[in-house]
Tab-separated table of C-alpha atoms in Angstrom:
chain	number	residue	atom	x	y	z
A	8	UNK	CA	-27.123	22.453	12.523
A	9	UNK	CA	-24.377	21.288	14.875
A	10	UNK	CA	-20.777	21.237	13.671
A	11	UNK	CA	-19.169	17.802	13.247
A	12	UNK	CA	-17.121	16.750	16.238
A	13	UNK	CA	-13.400	17.303	15.817
A	14	UNK	CA	-11.034	14.339	15.989
A	15	UNK	CA	-8.630	13.945	18.880
A	16	UNK	CA	-4.921	13.176	18.658
A	17	UNK	CA	-5.446	9.552	19.646
A	18	UNK	CA	-8.015	9.022	16.880
A	19	UNK	CA	-5.672	10.514	14.259
A	20	UNK	CA	-2.819	8.293	15.481
A	21	UNK	CA	-5.058	5.231	15.091
A	22	UNK	CA	-6.111	6.351	11.596
A	23	UNK	CA	-2.472	6.732	10.531
A	24	UNK	CA	-1.431	3.401	11.993
A	25	UNK	CA	-4.471	1.682	10.463
A	26	UNK	CA	-3.699	3.129	7.020
A	27	UNK	CA	-0.061	1.979	7.036
A	28	UNK	CA	0.657	-0.800	9.538
A	29	UNK	CA	0.137	-4.350	8.292
A	30	UNK	CA	1.322	-7.718	9.541
A	31	UNK	CA	1.541	-9.116	5.991
A	32	UNK	CA	4.585	-6.930	5.214
A	33	UNK	CA	6.733	-8.447	7.966
A	34	UNK	CA	8.077	-11.533	6.112
A	35	UNK	CA	9.309	-9.490	3.105
A	36	UNK	CA	11.266	-7.124	5.349
A	37	UNK	CA	12.522	-9.960	7.578
A	38	UNK	CA	14.610	-11.231	4.648
A	39	UNK	CA	17.125	-8.460	5.247
A	40	UNK	CA	17.990	-9.243	8.862
A	41	UNK	CA	19.230	-6.559	11.246
A	42	UNK	CA	20.004	-4.161	8.353
A	43	UNK	CA	16.248	-3.583	8.092
A	44	UNK	CA	16.504	-1.290	11.163
A	45	UNK	CA	18.671	1.158	9.186
A	46	UNK	CA	16.444	1.059	6.117
A	47	UNK	CA	13.200	1.407	8.111
A	48	UNK	CA	14.479	4.563	9.803
A	49	UNK	CA	15.860	5.895	6.500
A	50	UNK	CA	12.567	5.216	4.682
A	51	UNK	CA	10.621	6.988	7.440
A	52	UNK	CA	12.839	10.063	7.110
A	53	UNK	CA	12.920	10.303	3.302
A	54	UNK	CA	9.397	9.109	2.542
A	55	UNK	CA	6.877	8.387	5.307
A	56	UNK	CA	7.185	11.711	7.168
A	57	UNK	CA	7.393	13.899	4.008
A	58	UNK	CA	4.386	12.106	2.458
A	59	UNK	CA	2.311	12.622	5.601
A	60	UNK	CA	3.261	16.310	5.938
A	61	UNK	CA	2.626	17.172	2.266
A	62	UNK	CA	-0.672	15.268	2.222
A	63	UNK	CA	-1.800	17.089	5.357
A	64	UNK	CA	-0.934	20.479	3.873
A	65	UNK	CA	-2.708	19.739	0.578
A	66	UNK	CA	-5.736	18.463	2.460
A	67	UNK	CA	-5.879	21.568	4.650
A	68	UNK	CA	-5.601	23.912	1.660
A	69	UNK	CA	-7.985	22.057	-0.665
A	70	UNK	CA	-11.111	22.898	1.312
A	71	UNK	CA	-13.875	20.292	1.299
A	72	UNK	CA	-12.390	18.200	-1.530
A	73	UNK	CA	-9.763	15.684	-0.421
A	74	UNK	CA	-7.864	12.935	-2.124
A	75	UNK	CA	-5.100	12.689	-4.710
A	76	UNK	CA	-7.360	13.488	-7.686
A	77	UNK	CA	-8.745	16.720	-6.211
A	78	UNK	CA	-5.367	17.862	-4.820
A	79	UNK	CA	-3.505	17.297	-8.086
A	80	UNK	CA	-6.278	18.766	-10.244
A	81	UNK	CA	-6.266	21.974	-8.201
A	82	UNK	CA	-2.479	22.385	-8.633
A	83	UNK	CA	-1.347	20.649	-11.844
A	84	UNK	CA	-4.547	20.236	-13.847
A	85	UNK	CA	-6.888	17.407	-14.738
A	86	UNK	CA	-4.545	15.278	-16.865
A	87	UNK	CA	-1.932	14.916	-14.129
A	88	UNK	CA	-4.748	14.343	-11.647
A	89	UNK	CA	-6.111	11.500	-13.754
A	90	UNK	CA	-2.692	9.871	-14.114
A	91	UNK	CA	-2.196	10.154	-10.331
A	92	UNK	CA	-5.528	8.534	-9.492
A	93	UNK	CA	-4.944	5.902	-12.200
A	94	UNK	CA	-1.609	4.980	-10.592
A	95	UNK	CA	-3.237	4.800	-7.166
A	96	UNK	CA	-6.020	2.570	-8.489
A	97	UNK	CA	-3.855	0.313	-10.660
A	98	UNK	CA	-1.290	-0.185	-7.886
A	99	UNK	CA	-4.108	-1.517	-5.733
A	100	UNK	CA	-5.057	-3.940	-8.512
A	101	UNK	CA	-1.519	-5.307	-8.500
A	102	UNK	CA	-1.527	-5.292	-4.687
A	103	UNK	CA	-4.725	-7.344	-4.378
A	104	UNK	CA	-3.135	-10.679	-5.393
A	105	UNK	CA	-0.370	-10.224	-2.787
A	106	UNK	CA	-2.689	-9.468	0.132
A	107	UNK	CA	-5.092	-12.194	-0.985
A	108	UNK	CA	-2.213	-14.659	-1.345
A	109	UNK	CA	-1.363	-13.831	2.261
A	110	UNK	CA	-4.906	-14.889	3.202
A	111	UNK	CA	-4.665	-17.996	0.998
A	112	UNK	CA	-1.311	-18.910	2.520
A	113	UNK	CA	-2.743	-18.439	5.994
A	114	UNK	CA	-5.797	-20.554	5.146
A	115	UNK	CA	-3.465	-23.323	3.961
A	116	UNK	CA	-2.296	-23.814	7.539
A	117	UNK	CA	-5.774	-24.992	8.466
A	118	UNK	CA	-5.397	-27.865	5.956
A	119	UNK	CA	-1.721	-28.388	5.079
A	120	UNK	CA	1.082	-25.766	5.288
A	121	UNK	CA	2.588	-27.167	2.060
A	122	UNK	CA	-0.395	-25.788	0.143
A	123	UNK	CA	1.001	-22.287	0.681
A	124	UNK	CA	3.607	-23.067	-2.007
A	125	UNK	CA	1.022	-24.543	-4.387
A	126	UNK	CA	0.311	-21.971	-7.092
A	127	UNK	CA	-3.002	-23.545	-8.138
A	128	UNK	CA	-4.240	-23.388	-4.526
A	129	UNK	CA	-3.185	-19.749	-4.194
A	130	UNK	CA	-4.783	-18.653	-7.459
A	131	UNK	CA	-8.020	-20.522	-6.683
A	132	UNK	CA	-8.374	-18.999	-3.198
A	133	UNK	CA	-7.320	-15.522	-4.350
A	134	UNK	CA	-9.849	-15.405	-7.180
A	135	UNK	CA	-12.568	-17.027	-5.103
A	136	UNK	CA	-12.225	-14.438	-2.319
A	137	UNK	CA	-11.892	-11.453	-4.643
A	138	UNK	CA	-14.862	-12.323	-6.837
A	139	UNK	CA	-16.906	-13.019	-3.699
A	140	UNK	CA	-16.031	-9.583	-2.279
A	141	UNK	CA	-16.788	-8.018	-5.665
A	142	UNK	CA	-20.239	-9.617	-5.764
A	143	UNK	CA	-20.894	-8.409	-2.211
A	144	UNK	CA	-20.013	-4.856	-3.185
A	145	UNK	CA	-22.209	-5.093	-6.270
A	146	UNK	CA	-25.131	-5.727	-3.947
A	147	UNK	CA	-24.272	-2.600	-1.971
A	148	UNK	CA	-23.145	-4.467	1.144
A	149	UNK	CA	-20.775	-2.474	3.412
A	150	UNK	CA	-18.763	-3.636	6.392
A	151	UNK	CA	-19.523	-1.526	9.461
A	152	UNK	CA	-16.885	0.560	11.185
A	153	UNK	CA	-17.303	-1.582	14.303
A	154	UNK	CA	-16.492	-4.745	12.363
A	155	UNK	CA	-13.462	-3.082	10.730
A	156	UNK	CA	-12.141	-2.024	14.148
A	157	UNK	CA	-12.697	-5.529	15.504
A	158	UNK	CA	-10.775	-6.990	12.560
A	159	UNK	CA	-7.891	-4.548	13.049
A	160	UNK	CA	-7.523	-5.467	16.706
A	161	UNK	CA	-7.961	-9.190	16.057
A	162	UNK	CA	-5.779	-9.510	12.991
A	163	UNK	CA	-3.057	-6.883	13.569
A	164	UNK	CA	-2.577	-5.654	17.119
A	165	UNK	CA	-3.039	-8.945	18.992
A	166	UNK	CA	-0.873	-11.066	16.617
A	167	UNK	CA	1.965	-8.498	16.657
A	168	UNK	CA	1.883	-8.314	20.473
A	169	UNK	CA	1.864	-12.126	20.647
A	170	UNK	CA	4.774	-12.543	18.231
A	171	UNK	CA	6.822	-9.990	20.178
A	172	UNK	CA	6.103	-11.669	23.512
A	173	UNK	CA	6.984	-15.077	22.059
A	174	UNK	CA	10.245	-13.719	20.622
A	175	UNK	CA	11.240	-12.146	23.947
A	176	UNK	CA	10.553	-15.418	25.771
A	177	UNK	CA	12.489	-17.296	23.062
A	178	UNK	CA	15.553	-15.075	23.559
A	179	UNK	CA	15.344	-15.119	27.369
A	180	UNK	CA	15.300	-18.927	27.350
A	181	UNK	CA	18.563	-18.898	25.384
A	182	UNK	CA	17.228	-20.373	22.147
A	183	UNK	CA	19.292	-19.909	18.937
A	184	UNK	CA	18.901	-16.807	16.765
A	185	UNK	CA	19.523	-16.474	13.036
A	186	UNK	CA	20.477	-12.797	13.321
A	187	UNK	CA	23.201	-11.152	15.349
A	188	UNK	CA	22.854	-7.604	16.638
A	189	UNK	CA	26.328	-6.318	15.863
A	190	UNK	CA	27.095	-2.842	14.563
A	191	UNK	CA	28.548	-4.374	11.396
A	192	UNK	CA	25.336	-6.312	10.675
A	193	UNK	CA	23.058	-3.390	11.492
A	194	UNK	CA	24.951	-0.972	9.227
A	195	UNK	CA	24.685	-2.436	5.702
A	196	UNK	CA	27.258	-2.011	2.967
A	197	UNK	CA	25.618	0.782	0.990
A	198	UNK	CA	27.806	0.056	-2.030
A	199	UNK	CA	26.088	-3.308	-2.477
A	200	UNK	CA	22.904	-2.925	-4.611
A	201	UNK	CA	21.410	-6.017	-2.942
A	202	UNK	CA	21.279	-4.166	0.383
A	203	UNK	CA	19.243	-1.356	-1.179
A	204	UNK	CA	16.633	-3.805	-2.471
A	205	UNK	CA	15.241	-4.046	1.073
A	206	UNK	CA	14.020	-0.471	0.569
A	207	UNK	CA	11.368	-1.760	-1.871
A	208	UNK	CA	9.815	-4.049	0.739
A	209	UNK	CA	9.966	-1.336	3.387
A	210	UNK	CA	8.449	1.344	1.136
A	211	UNK	CA	5.625	-1.097	0.455
A	212	UNK	CA	4.989	-1.217	4.170
A	213	UNK	CA	4.701	2.600	4.301
A	214	UNK	CA	2.286	3.182	1.420
A	215	UNK	CA	-1.100	4.732	2.211
A	216	UNK	CA	-0.220	7.430	4.749
A	217	UNK	CA	-1.961	10.033	2.550
A	218	UNK	CA	-5.284	8.277	3.195
A	219	UNK	CA	-5.152	9.240	6.878
A	220	UNK	CA	-3.577	12.668	6.345
A	221	UNK	CA	-6.782	13.906	4.691
A	222	UNK	CA	-8.185	14.230	8.226
A	223	UNK	CA	-5.645	16.916	9.175
A	224	UNK	CA	-8.258	19.653	8.895
A	225	UNK	CA	-10.724	17.683	11.023
A	226	UNK	CA	-8.669	17.567	14.227
A	227	UNK	CA	-8.538	19.936	17.177
A	228	UNK	CA	-5.733	22.525	16.963
A	229	UNK	CA	-4.181	20.914	13.824
A	230	UNK	CA	-1.034	23.071	13.736
A	231	UNK	CA	-0.048	21.621	17.126
A	232	UNK	CA	-1.902	18.306	17.124
A	233	UNK	CA	-0.901	16.950	13.701
A	234	UNK	CA	2.877	16.972	14.308
A	235	UNK	CA	2.307	15.256	17.667
A	236	UNK	CA	0.074	12.612	16.086
A	237	UNK	CA	2.580	12.156	13.248
A	238	UNK	CA	5.476	11.696	15.696
A	239	UNK	CA	3.700	9.052	17.773
A	240	UNK	CA	2.194	7.217	14.778
A	241	UNK	CA	5.559	7.037	12.970
A	242	UNK	CA	7.227	5.866	16.203
A	243	UNK	CA	4.607	3.145	16.746
A	244	UNK	CA	4.706	2.059	13.095
A	245	UNK	CA	8.491	1.770	13.221
A	246	UNK	CA	8.517	-0.107	16.536
A	247	UNK	CA	5.842	-2.625	15.509
A	248	UNK	CA	7.207	-3.223	12.010
A	249	UNK	CA	10.872	-3.418	12.976
A	250	UNK	CA	10.269	-5.643	15.994
A	251	UNK	CA	7.782	-7.847	14.116
A	252	UNK	CA	10.125	-8.331	11.144
A	253	UNK	CA	13.093	-8.997	13.440
A	254	UNK	CA	11.043	-11.615	15.291
A	255	UNK	CA	10.644	-13.566	12.045
A	256	UNK	CA	14.318	-13.052	11.117
A	257	UNK	CA	15.416	-14.309	14.543
A	258	UNK	CA	13.369	-17.509	14.365
A	259	UNK	CA	13.566	-18.474	10.678
A	260	UNK	CA	16.676	-18.845	8.460
A	261	UNK	CA	16.665	-16.299	5.636
A	262	UNK	CA	16.379	-18.851	2.822
A	263	UNK	CA	13.397	-20.523	4.508
A	264	UNK	CA	11.228	-17.434	5.094
A	265	UNK	CA	8.001	-17.589	3.086
A	266	UNK	CA	6.733	-14.202	1.880
A	267	UNK	CA	3.199	-15.596	1.796
A	268	UNK	CA	2.958	-17.190	5.252
A	269	UNK	CA	6.130	-16.191	7.106
A	270	UNK	CA	4.129	-14.917	10.095
A	271	UNK	CA	2.328	-18.229	10.615
A	272	UNK	CA	5.587	-20.048	9.893
A	273	UNK	CA	7.114	-18.249	12.873
A	274	UNK	CA	4.143	-18.847	15.163
A	275	UNK	CA	4.243	-22.524	14.212
A	276	UNK	CA	7.912	-22.653	15.190
A	277	UNK	CA	7.110	-21.232	18.625
A	278	UNK	CA	4.098	-23.493	19.225
A	279	UNK	CA	5.865	-26.699	18.180
A	280	UNK	CA	8.806	-25.915	20.474
A	281	UNK	CA	6.535	-25.150	23.434
A	282	UNK	CA	3.958	-27.888	22.707
A	283	UNK	CA	1.191	-25.358	22.034
A	284	UNK	CA	0.179	-26.542	18.563
A	285	UNK	CA	-3.474	-26.451	19.615
A	286	UNK	CA	-3.247	-22.628	19.383
A	287	UNK	CA	-2.176	-22.638	15.722
A	288	UNK	CA	-5.691	-22.819	14.201
A	289	UNK	CA	-6.805	-20.010	16.513
A	290	UNK	CA	-4.015	-17.610	15.514
A	291	UNK	CA	-4.536	-18.557	11.856
A	292	UNK	CA	-8.239	-17.663	11.988
A	293	UNK	CA	-7.418	-14.372	13.754
A	294	UNK	CA	-4.989	-13.336	11.020
A	295	UNK	CA	-7.353	-14.402	8.214
A	296	UNK	CA	-10.210	-12.477	9.814
A	297	UNK	CA	-8.127	-9.368	10.392
A	298	UNK	CA	-6.685	-9.306	6.880
A	299	UNK	CA	-10.040	-10.015	5.225
A	300	UNK	CA	-11.701	-7.232	7.207
A	301	UNK	CA	-8.999	-4.819	6.071
A	302	UNK	CA	-9.417	-5.608	2.376
A	303	UNK	CA	-13.199	-5.393	2.024
A	304	UNK	CA	-13.398	-1.627	1.680
A	305	UNK	CA	-10.388	-1.546	-0.669
A	306	UNK	CA	-12.363	-3.484	-3.258
A	307	UNK	CA	-14.656	-0.487	-3.754
A	308	UNK	CA	-12.656	2.514	-2.417
A	309	UNK	CA	-10.174	2.889	-5.331
A	310	UNK	CA	-13.115	2.719	-7.740
A	311	UNK	CA	-14.543	5.911	-6.237
A	312	UNK	CA	-11.425	7.915	-7.125
A	313	UNK	CA	-11.481	6.521	-10.646
A	314	UNK	CA	-15.186	7.338	-10.925
A	315	UNK	CA	-14.504	11.008	-10.053
A	316	UNK	CA	-11.880	11.126	-12.797
A	317	UNK	CA	-14.199	9.341	-15.220
A	318	UNK	CA	-16.862	11.993	-14.742
A	319	UNK	CA	-14.353	14.574	-15.977
A	320	UNK	CA	-14.374	12.822	-19.333
A	321	UNK	CA	-11.409	10.449	-19.017
A	322	UNK	CA	-13.488	7.276	-19.250
A	323	UNK	CA	-16.178	6.182	-21.710
A	324	UNK	CA	-19.714	6.602	-20.416
A	325	UNK	CA	-20.455	2.867	-20.346
A	326	UNK	CA	-17.718	2.380	-17.707
A	327	UNK	CA	-19.432	4.856	-15.386
A	328	UNK	CA	-22.716	2.974	-15.212
A	329	UNK	CA	-24.161	2.167	-11.805
A	330	UNK	CA	-26.502	-0.628	-10.838
A	331	UNK	CA	-29.732	-0.319	-8.827
A	332	UNK	CA	-27.673	-0.310	-5.612
A	333	UNK	CA	-25.842	2.857	-6.772
A	334	UNK	CA	-22.576	0.915	-7.216
A	335	UNK	CA	-20.208	1.434	-10.176
A	336	UNK	CA	-20.865	-2.112	-11.367
A	337	UNK	CA	-19.018	-1.955	-14.711
A	338	UNK	CA	-15.818	-0.663	-13.107
A	339	UNK	CA	-16.071	-3.227	-10.319
A	340	UNK	CA	-16.426	-6.146	-12.715
A	341	UNK	CA	-13.641	-4.761	-14.908
A	342	UNK	CA	-11.448	-4.493	-11.833
A	343	UNK	CA	-12.130	-8.138	-10.935
A	344	UNK	CA	-11.204	-9.231	-14.464
A	345	UNK	CA	-7.901	-7.321	-14.291
A	346	UNK	CA	-7.086	-8.807	-10.870
A	347	UNK	CA	-7.709	-12.238	-12.404
A	348	UNK	CA	-5.158	-11.444	-15.114
A	349	UNK	CA	-2.584	-10.167	-12.606
A	350	UNK	CA	-2.929	-13.416	-10.682
A	351	UNK	CA	-1.341	-15.233	-13.595
A	352	UNK	CA	1.947	-13.792	-12.285
A	353	UNK	CA	1.956	-16.823	-9.995
A	354	UNK	CA	2.400	-18.894	-13.155
A	355	UNK	CA	5.151	-16.715	-14.670
A	356	UNK	CA	7.645	-17.022	-11.838
A	357	UNK	CA	9.456	-20.257	-10.899
A	358	UNK	CA	8.474	-19.890	-7.217
A	359	UNK	CA	5.610	-18.500	-5.126
A	360	UNK	CA	8.060	-16.149	-3.374
A	361	UNK	CA	9.207	-14.917	-6.804
A	362	UNK	CA	5.629	-14.180	-7.882
A	363	UNK	CA	4.869	-12.476	-4.580
A	364	UNK	CA	7.960	-10.278	-4.882
A	365	UNK	CA	7.226	-9.375	-8.517
A	366	UNK	CA	3.704	-8.185	-7.679
A	367	UNK	CA	4.864	-6.410	-4.497
A	368	UNK	CA	7.636	-4.546	-6.342
A	369	UNK	CA	5.323	-3.709	-9.262
A	370	UNK	CA	2.610	-2.378	-6.965
A	371	UNK	CA	5.176	-0.318	-5.041
A	372	UNK	CA	6.628	1.196	-8.234
A	373	UNK	CA	3.165	2.295	-9.395
A	374	UNK	CA	2.261	3.787	-6.041
A	375	UNK	CA	5.625	5.554	-5.733
A	376	UNK	CA	5.030	7.185	-9.146
A	377	UNK	CA	1.793	8.548	-7.697
A	378	UNK	CA	3.783	10.008	-4.802
A	379	UNK	CA	6.147	11.650	-7.306
A	380	UNK	CA	3.145	13.533	-8.701
A	381	UNK	CA	1.990	14.271	-5.130
A	382	UNK	CA	5.341	15.843	-4.154
A	383	UNK	CA	5.523	17.862	-7.387
A	384	UNK	CA	1.999	19.135	-6.679
A	385	UNK	CA	3.153	19.976	-3.172
A	386	UNK	CA	5.989	22.174	-4.480
A	387	UNK	CA	3.664	24.195	-6.737
A	388	UNK	CA	0.777	24.266	-4.247
A	389	UNK	CA	2.237	27.182	-2.293
A	390	UNK	CA	1.312	29.615	-5.081
A	391	UNK	CA	-1.500	27.722	-6.829
A	392	UNK	CA	-3.491	26.457	-3.846
A	393	UNK	CA	-3.895	29.384	-1.499
A	394	UNK	CA	-6.364	29.125	1.347
A	395	UNK	CA	-6.265	31.769	4.110
A	396	UNK	CA	-8.394	29.488	6.276
A	397	UNK	CA	-6.022	26.504	5.991
A	398	UNK	CA	-5.694	24.922	9.416
A	399	UNK	CA	-2.293	23.295	8.891
A	400	UNK	CA	0.888	24.237	7.058
A	401	UNK	CA	4.423	22.892	7.079
A	402	UNK	CA	6.736	25.154	9.130
A	403	UNK	CA	9.045	27.339	7.060
A	404	UNK	CA	6.462	28.468	4.517
A	405	UNK	CA	7.681	28.058	0.899
A	406	UNK	CA	11.206	26.955	1.861
A	407	UNK	CA	9.966	24.391	4.389
A	408	UNK	CA	7.418	22.972	1.954
A	409	UNK	CA	9.969	22.757	-0.891
A	410	UNK	CA	12.586	21.034	1.282
A	411	UNK	CA	10.065	18.438	2.495
A	412	UNK	CA	8.885	17.749	-1.070
A	413	UNK	CA	12.456	17.414	-2.391
A	414	UNK	CA	13.316	14.949	0.378
A	415	UNK	CA	10.225	12.941	-0.545
A	416	UNK	CA	11.152	13.009	-4.245
A	417	UNK	CA	14.645	11.787	-3.365
A	418	UNK	CA	13.145	8.840	-1.475
A	419	UNK	CA	10.883	8.043	-4.432
A	420	UNK	CA	13.796	8.183	-6.876
A	421	UNK	CA	15.848	5.675	-4.862
A	422	UNK	CA	12.881	3.313	-4.623
A	423	UNK	CA	12.168	3.505	-8.356
A	424	UNK	CA	15.783	2.658	-9.208
A	425	UNK	CA	16.204	-0.297	-6.829
A	426	UNK	CA	12.735	-1.616	-7.663
A	427	UNK	CA	14.056	-3.017	-10.947
A	428	UNK	CA	16.592	-5.224	-9.147
A	429	UNK	CA	15.410	-8.671	-7.964
A	430	UNK	CA	16.710	-9.866	-4.563
A	431	UNK	CA	19.338	-12.607	-4.700
A	432	UNK	CA	17.569	-14.536	-1.925
A	433	UNK	CA	14.380	-15.069	-3.972
A	434	UNK	CA	14.064	-17.373	-6.992
A	435	UNK	CA	12.734	-15.182	-9.806
A	436	UNK	CA	14.546	-16.959	-12.617
A	437	UNK	CA	17.184	-15.059	-14.586
A	438	UNK	CA	17.634	-11.344	-13.898
A	439	UNK	CA	16.996	-10.566	-17.572
A	440	UNK	CA	13.714	-12.466	-17.569
A	441	UNK	CA	12.584	-10.717	-14.382
A	442	UNK	CA	13.453	-7.257	-15.700
A	443	UNK	CA	11.748	-7.905	-19.061
A	444	UNK	CA	8.543	-9.031	-17.320
A	445	UNK	CA	8.766	-6.164	-14.820
A	446	UNK	CA	9.398	-3.447	-17.413
A	447	UNK	CA	6.740	-4.803	-19.786
A	448	UNK	CA	4.176	-4.929	-16.975
A	449	UNK	CA	4.914	-1.304	-15.993
A	450	UNK	CA	4.529	-0.148	-19.599
A	451	UNK	CA	1.234	-2.018	-20.025
A	452	UNK	CA	-0.058	-0.553	-16.762
A	453	UNK	CA	0.776	3.079	-17.616
A	454	UNK	CA	-0.162	2.932	-21.319
A	455	UNK	CA	-3.978	2.897	-20.794
A	456	UNK	CA	-3.769	6.102	-18.723
A	457	UNK	CA	-1.911	7.873	-21.544
A	458	UNK	CA	-4.363	6.583	-24.149
A	459	UNK	CA	-7.330	7.696	-22.028
A	460	UNK	CA	-5.827	11.199	-21.808
A	461	UNK	CA	-5.657	11.274	-25.618
A	462	UNK	CA	-9.238	9.947	-25.699
A	463	UNK	CA	-10.442	12.816	-23.494
A	464	UNK	CA	-8.562	15.464	-25.467
A	465	UNK	CA	-9.999	14.168	-28.717
A	466	UNK	CA	-13.502	14.141	-27.232
A	467	UNK	CA	-13.105	17.719	-26.005
A	468	UNK	CA	-11.931	18.845	-29.446
A	469	UNK	CA	-14.963	17.202	-31.052
A	470	UNK	CA	-17.279	18.944	-28.582
A	471	UNK	CA	-15.608	22.299	-29.253
A	472	UNK	CA	-15.953	21.811	-33.002
A	473	UNK	CA	-19.628	20.939	-32.593
A	474	UNK	CA	-20.191	24.054	-30.488
A	475	UNK	CA	-18.404	26.243	-33.053
A	476	UNK	CA	-20.480	24.674	-35.835
A	477	UNK	CA	-23.729	25.283	-33.936
A	478	UNK	CA	-22.765	28.892	-33.224
A	479	UNK	CA	-21.735	29.587	-36.834
A	480	UNK	CA	-24.879	27.808	-38.052
């Protein structure tokens, strides 16, 4: 039996970029103008790089089992592992309406751009797409790797390159800019809480790096290759995201940027100015195709992690049922119902941007809590997850690992604190109303995980009592 072919540095770089980079995050970060450069670099240093390094080390030490549930279970035990995988899954549920609203907002440009601010249109398209993808997955249909690669190139790489080229031409021709690259503008006032809110949008753009880091043990010469791949992937992610967000900030006034369709808004501005409006439907279809291709696998992927946890007794048996296509049908349908409920957030907020921000911030908070558990597991993994054959480890042994984890925890703490503050530039209603909705939603999201832990403990006690009774009998 031949050994599986090892991955090269270039492949790992593409996996990291594919897991993190996304054109849909650009409008949210563009709201903060040139100060986003500072916060992007800061977020990379205190979160993106530590998360990638710790995930790679855990993956290398965990043997054949990868993923947040297996890593955390091996270090902290099954209950923390379940809470971690629950947070990862539930954050995706909250994230689905935002990415689908991006598709709905993009689709609106094919009919009427004003529809992108119509909440009924957004909810209808979001639910229509998600239930369609759910039904496809119930039938066992999978999108091929070739199609996924085609979608990534079509919907991410080409549009970002085009928007950068258009922005460069715009500046060279002496057109007006809504941002000014002065040192004062680029260095934000760190005493102003509103400036820190941009960190929430930027952290959202960095989530998911642990999905690619699981391949650390599958590359050639990982101790040398992984840091190189990490350096280039972080550099490319920063360049594309910073330049793409700045392109939108340069072209559109801050109070006019739409979080749902800011990218197409910017392209439309270019094409109208240069009399190229015929290209607008083409770029719209490219972005819709690319984003749709990226979301298909996410409909079923988080369910797999939850299924692993469910088999350890955290979920009732009826939720673990599979259909004839070997798909966790009950969990998939339950997921679709929950996404439908989360979509009502577009009715709670007084504006589409407000709803989009609420769901983005809520999803980020949940995912960041998962990273808190990841970094804590990383600290204790040095003693509890020993593997002499581990192919990658953070330089500095215990001290190096602890320092990296503490830096990551510091980044998570900042994000959790500022996540409760709504941005002044987005209409979310009163601050009190926003914070009540936000806090209540977080509590409702975490509560089921705690109750399911109690459910499992009670079930285990009942089984132990039955075994004791049978033995004594």
